PDB file of C-alpha atoms in Angstrom:
ATOM      1  CA  MET P   1     -46.241  60.275  31.259  1.00  0.00           C
ATOM      2  CA  THR P   2     -48.091  58.973  34.334  1.00  0.00           C
ATOM      3  CA  CYS P   3     -44.875  57.807  35.985  1.00  0.00           C
ATOM      4  CA  HIS P   4     -43.318  61.186  35.250  1.00  0.00           C
ATOM      5  CA  LEU P   5     -46.261  63.035  36.797  1.00  0.00           C
ATOM      6  CA  TYR P   6     -46.101  60.805  39.870  1.00  0.00           C
ATOM      7  CA  ASP P   7     -42.385  61.453  40.347  1.00  0.00           C
ATOM      8  CA  GLU P   8     -42.722  65.174  39.713  1.00  0.00           C
ATOM      9  CA  GLU P   9     -45.565  65.384  42.219  1.00  0.00           C
ATOM     10  CA  ARG P  10     -43.496  63.755  44.960  1.00  0.00           C
ATOM     11  CA  GLU P  11     -39.995  64.963  44.230  1.00  0.00           C
ATOM     12  CA  ASP P  12     -40.226  68.249  42.403  1.00  0.00           C
ATOM     13  CA  PHE P  13     -42.990  70.810  42.635  1.00  0.00           C
ATOM     14  CA  ARG P  14     -44.495  70.184  46.086  1.00  0.00           C
ATOM     15  CA  GLU P  15     -41.102  69.387  47.559  1.00  0.00           C
ATOM     16  CA  HIS P  16     -39.368  72.402  46.067  1.00  0.00           C
ATOM     17  CA  LEU P  17     -42.219  74.746  46.931  1.00  0.00           C
ATOM     18  CA  ASP P  18     -41.856  73.528  50.509  1.00  0.00           C
ATOM     19  CA  PHE P  19     -38.114  74.304  50.327  1.00  0.00           C
ATOM     20  CA  ILE P  20     -38.902  77.860  49.253  1.00  0.00           C
ATOM     21  CA  LEU P  21     -41.561  78.468  51.878  1.00  0.00           C
ATOM     22  CA  HIS P  22     -40.265  76.517  54.880  1.00  0.00           C
ATOM     23  CA  ARG P  23     -36.847  74.947  54.443  1.00  0.00           C
ATOM     24  CA  GLN P  24     -34.457  77.719  53.491  1.00  0.00           C
ATOM     25  CA  ASN P  25     -31.574  76.100  55.388  1.00  0.00           C
ATOM     26  CA  GLU P  26     -31.798  72.808  53.513  1.00  0.00           C
ATOM     27  CA  GLU P  27     -30.054  72.051  50.244  1.00  0.00           C
ATOM     28  CA  TRP P  28     -32.244  71.966  47.156  1.00  0.00           C
ATOM     29  CA  HIS P  29     -32.064  68.487  45.674  1.00  0.00           C
ATOM     30  CA  ALA P  30     -31.576  67.913  41.990  1.00  0.00           C
ATOM     31  CA  ILE P  31     -34.049  65.986  39.886  1.00  0.00           C
ATOM     32  CA  ASP P  32     -33.285  63.779  36.893  1.00  0.00           C
ATOM     33  CA  THR P  33     -36.501  63.541  34.922  1.00  0.00           C
ATOM     34  CA  GLU P  34     -34.827  62.057  31.851  1.00  0.00           C
ATOM     35  CA  GLY P  35     -32.790  59.556  33.869  1.00  0.00           C
ATOM     36  CA  TRP P  36     -35.843  58.458  35.850  1.00  0.00           C
ATOM     37  CA  VAL P  37     -37.408  57.052  32.673  1.00  0.00           C
ATOM     38  CA  THR P  38     -34.860  54.234  32.485  1.00  0.00           C
ATOM     39  CA  LYS P  39     -33.747  54.014  36.120  1.00  0.00           C
ATOM     40  CA  ARG P  40     -37.321  53.680  37.328  1.00  0.00           C
ATOM     41  CA  LYS P  41     -38.384  51.564  34.341  1.00  0.00           C
ATOM     42  CA  TYR P  42     -41.337  53.714  33.353  1.00  0.00           C
ATOM     43  CA  ASN P  43     -42.227  51.518  30.386  1.00  0.00           C
ATOM     44  CA  GLN P  44     -42.499  48.451  32.613  1.00  0.00           C
ATOM     45  CA  GLN P  45     -44.851  49.998  35.166  1.00  0.00           C
ATOM     46  CA  ASN P  46     -48.522  49.104  35.491  1.00  0.00           C
ATOM     47  CA  PHE P  47     -50.475  52.084  34.173  1.00  0.00           C
ATOM     48  CA  ALA P  48     -53.455  51.681  36.525  1.00  0.00           C
ATOM     49  CA  GLU P  49     -51.194  51.434  39.581  1.00  0.00           C
ATOM     50  CA  MET P  50     -49.122  54.446  38.566  1.00  0.00           C
ATOM     51  CA  GLN P  51     -52.257  56.441  37.800  1.00  0.00           C
ATOM     52  CA  GLU P  52     -53.607  55.640  41.270  1.00  0.00           C
ATOM     53  CA  ASN P  53     -50.223  56.533  42.814  1.00  0.00           C
ATOM     54  CA  PHE P  54     -50.283  59.875  41.026  1.00  0.00           C
ATOM     55  CA  PHE P  55     -53.851  60.592  42.138  1.00  0.00           C
ATOM     56  CA  LEU P  56     -52.922  59.823  45.747  1.00  0.00           C
ATOM     57  CA  GLU P  57     -49.901  62.136  45.570  1.00  0.00           C
ATOM     58  CA  ARG P  58     -52.009  64.869  43.973  1.00  0.00           C
ATOM     59  CA  GLU P  59     -54.494  64.575  46.847  1.00  0.00           C
ATOM     60  CA  LYS P  60     -51.572  64.987  49.277  1.00  0.00           C
ATOM     61  CA  SER P  61     -50.521  68.086  47.336  1.00  0.00           C
ATOM     62  CA  PHE P  62     -54.025  69.576  47.497  1.00  0.00           C
ATOM     63  CA  ALA P  63     -54.184  68.914  51.240  1.00  0.00           C
ATOM     64  CA  TRP P  64     -50.722  70.424  51.723  1.00  0.00           C
ATOM     65  CA  LEU P  65     -51.569  73.518  49.652  1.00  0.00           C
ATOM     66  CA  ASN P  66     -54.878  73.973  51.474  1.00  0.00           C
ATOM     67  CA  GLY P  67     -53.027  73.767  54.774  1.00  0.00           C
ATOM     68  CA  LEU P  68     -50.648  76.630  53.995  1.00  0.00           C
ATOM     69  CA  LEU P  69     -51.317  79.585  56.278  1.00  0.00           C
ATOM     70  CA  ASN P  70     -50.666  82.935  54.622  1.00  0.00           C
ATOM     71  CA  PRO P  71     -47.828  81.757  52.378  1.00  0.00           C
ATOM     72  CA  ASP P  72     -45.397  84.416  51.227  1.00  0.00           C
ATOM     73  CA  TRP P  73     -45.544  83.923  47.460  1.00  0.00           C
ATOM     74  CA  GLU P  74     -42.724  86.457  47.011  1.00  0.00           C
ATOM     75  CA  LYS P  75     -40.311  84.458  49.187  1.00  0.00           C
ATOM     76  CA  THR P  76     -37.375  83.185  47.143  1.00  0.00           C
ATOM     77  CA  TYR P  77     -34.876  80.372  47.257  1.00  0.00           C
ATOM     78  CA  THR P  78     -31.526  80.591  45.510  1.00  0.00           C
ATOM     79  CA  THR P  79     -29.940  77.479  44.039  1.00  0.00           C
ATOM     80  CA  GLU P  80     -26.666  77.272  42.153  1.00  0.00           C
ATOM     81  CA  TYR P  81     -28.699  77.672  38.961  1.00  0.00           C
ATOM     82  CA  ARG P  82     -31.216  80.406  39.753  1.00  0.00           C
ATOM     83  CA  THR P  83     -33.428  82.219  42.205  1.00  0.00           C
ATOM     84  CA  ILE P  84     -37.097  81.275  42.187  1.00  0.00           C
ATOM     85  CA  SER P  85     -40.032  82.615  44.157  1.00  0.00           C
ATOM     86  CA  ALA P  86     -42.756  80.541  45.755  1.00  0.00           C
ATOM     87  CA  GLY P  87     -45.302  82.136  43.430  1.00  0.00           C
ATOM     88  CA  GLU P  88     -43.219  81.292  40.384  1.00  0.00           C
ATOM     89  CA  MET P  89     -42.856  77.692  41.542  1.00  0.00           C
ATOM     90  CA  LEU P  90     -46.617  77.368  42.032  1.00  0.00           C
ATOM     91  CA  ALA P  91     -47.272  78.911  38.613  1.00  0.00           C
ATOM     92  CA  CYS P  92     -44.756  76.526  37.033  1.00  0.00           C
ATOM     93  CA  TRP P  93     -46.450  73.579  38.724  1.00  0.00           C
ATOM     94  CA  VAL P  94     -49.762  74.548  37.108  1.00  0.00           C
ATOM     95  CA  ALA P  95     -48.089  75.233  33.744  1.00  0.00           C
ATOM     96  CA  HIS P  96     -46.335  71.850  33.900  1.00  0.00           C
ATOM     97  CA  ASP P  97     -49.697  70.125  34.257  1.00  0.00           C
ATOM     98  CA  ASN P  98     -51.001  72.106  31.305  1.00  0.00           C
ATOM     99  CA  LEU P  99     -47.956  71.159  29.236  1.00  0.00           C
ATOM    100  CA  HIS P 100     -48.806  67.484  29.653  1.00  0.00           C
ATOM    101  CA  ILE P 101     -52.503  68.045  28.982  1.00  0.00           C
ATOM    102  CA  ARG P 102     -51.481  69.702  25.713  1.00  0.00           C
ATOM    103  CA  GLN P 103     -49.164  66.788  24.883  1.00  0.00           C
ATOM    104  CA  LEU P 104     -51.978  64.301  25.495  1.00  0.00           C
ATOM    105  CA  ALA P 105     -54.303  66.290  23.251  1.00  0.00           C
ATOM    106  CA  GLU P 106     -51.662  66.342  20.513  1.00  0.00           C
ATOM    107  CA  LEU P 107     -51.142  62.582  20.836  1.00  0.00           C
ATOM    108  CA  ARG P 108     -54.898  62.071  20.616  1.00  0.00           C
ATOM    109  CA  ARG P 109     -55.089  64.258  17.492  1.00  0.00           C
ATOM    110  CA  HIS P 110     -52.242  62.290  15.899  1.00  0.00           C
ATOM    111  CA  ARG P 111     -54.028  59.006  16.682  1.00  0.00           C
ATOM    112  CA  ILE P 112     -57.265  60.303  15.150  1.00  0.00           C
ATOM    113  CA  GLU P 113     -55.348  61.362  12.038  1.00  0.00           C
ATOM    114  CA  ASN P 114     -53.860  57.860  11.762  1.00  0.00           C
ATOM    115  CA  ILE P 115     -57.095  55.934  12.242  1.00  0.00           C
ATOM    116  CA  THR P 116     -59.135  58.146   9.900  1.00  0.00           C
ATOM    117  CA  LYS P 117     -56.744  57.910   6.933  1.00  0.00           C
ATOM    118  CA  PRO P 118     -57.233  58.493   4.034  1.00  0.00           C
ATOM    119  CA  TYR P 119     -59.704  61.179   5.132  1.00  0.00           C
ATOM    120  CA  ASN P 120     -58.569  64.751   5.557  1.00  0.00           C
ATOM    121  CA  LEU P 121     -59.282  66.389   8.916  1.00  0.00           C
ATOM    122  CA  GLY P 122     -58.808  69.955   7.681  1.00  0.00           C
ATOM    123  CA  TYR P 123     -62.501  70.751   8.017  1.00  0.00           C
ATOM    124  CA  ALA P 124     -62.208  70.114  11.780  1.00  0.00           C
ATOM    125  CA  GLY P 125     -59.621  72.885  12.006  1.00  0.00           C
ATOM    126  CA  ASP P 126     -56.337  72.754  13.830  1.00  0.00           C
ATOM    127  CA  GLY P 127     -57.515  75.008  16.636  1.00  0.00           C
ATOM    128  CA  ASN P 128     -54.461  77.221  16.491  1.00  0.00           C
ATOM    129  CA  SER P 129     -55.139  80.075  14.082  1.00  0.00           C
ATOM    130  CA  ASN P 130     -58.570  81.052  15.410  1.00  0.00           C
ATOM    131  CA  PHE P 131     -57.490  80.599  19.010  1.00  0.00           C
ATOM    132  CA  ARG P 132     -54.367  82.702  18.569  1.00  0.00           C
ATOM    133  CA  SER P 133     -56.482  85.438  16.958  1.00  0.00           C
ATOM    134  CA  TYR P 134     -58.946  85.304  19.865  1.00  0.00           C
ATOM    135  CA  CYS P 135     -56.120  85.509  22.429  1.00  0.00           C
ATOM    136  CA  SER P 136     -54.498  88.452  20.664  1.00  0.00           C
ATOM    137  CA  THR P 137     -57.684  90.485  21.098  1.00  0.00           C
ATOM    138  CA  GLY P 138     -57.153  90.456  24.866  1.00  0.00           C
ATOM    139  CA  HIS P 139     -60.047  88.123  25.682  1.00  0.00           C
ATOM    140  CA  ILE P 140     -57.763  85.769  27.589  1.00  0.00           C
TER     141      ILE P 140
END
């Protein structure tokens, strides 16, 4: 996942948001997130190095975002697949991070279930039913 986040940080969200805001005359480049896994040998990469690479790219993204002067979040870019606004791209960037945080939490839960067998973790709750009920009340 770290290699994926590193590549996405460099080649997708920041880059494509820049296309929308500043580079309307350039051609949107395609990404191949599934192909990158094998082409870039994700499973052979050093985790600590890739984590550091991702952190460095994220710092570049923060600096870039902080340097934007009055961005037009309604500005759109049309590709052959769709039209997307700058605001939508930024929101998707944040949601993409959250997607992977959720995946990591689910992997952690699965690991805990495996290492605590034969004990049942039902008493801990699954976090979904109560949370969904709380969200449906308009608190979030």
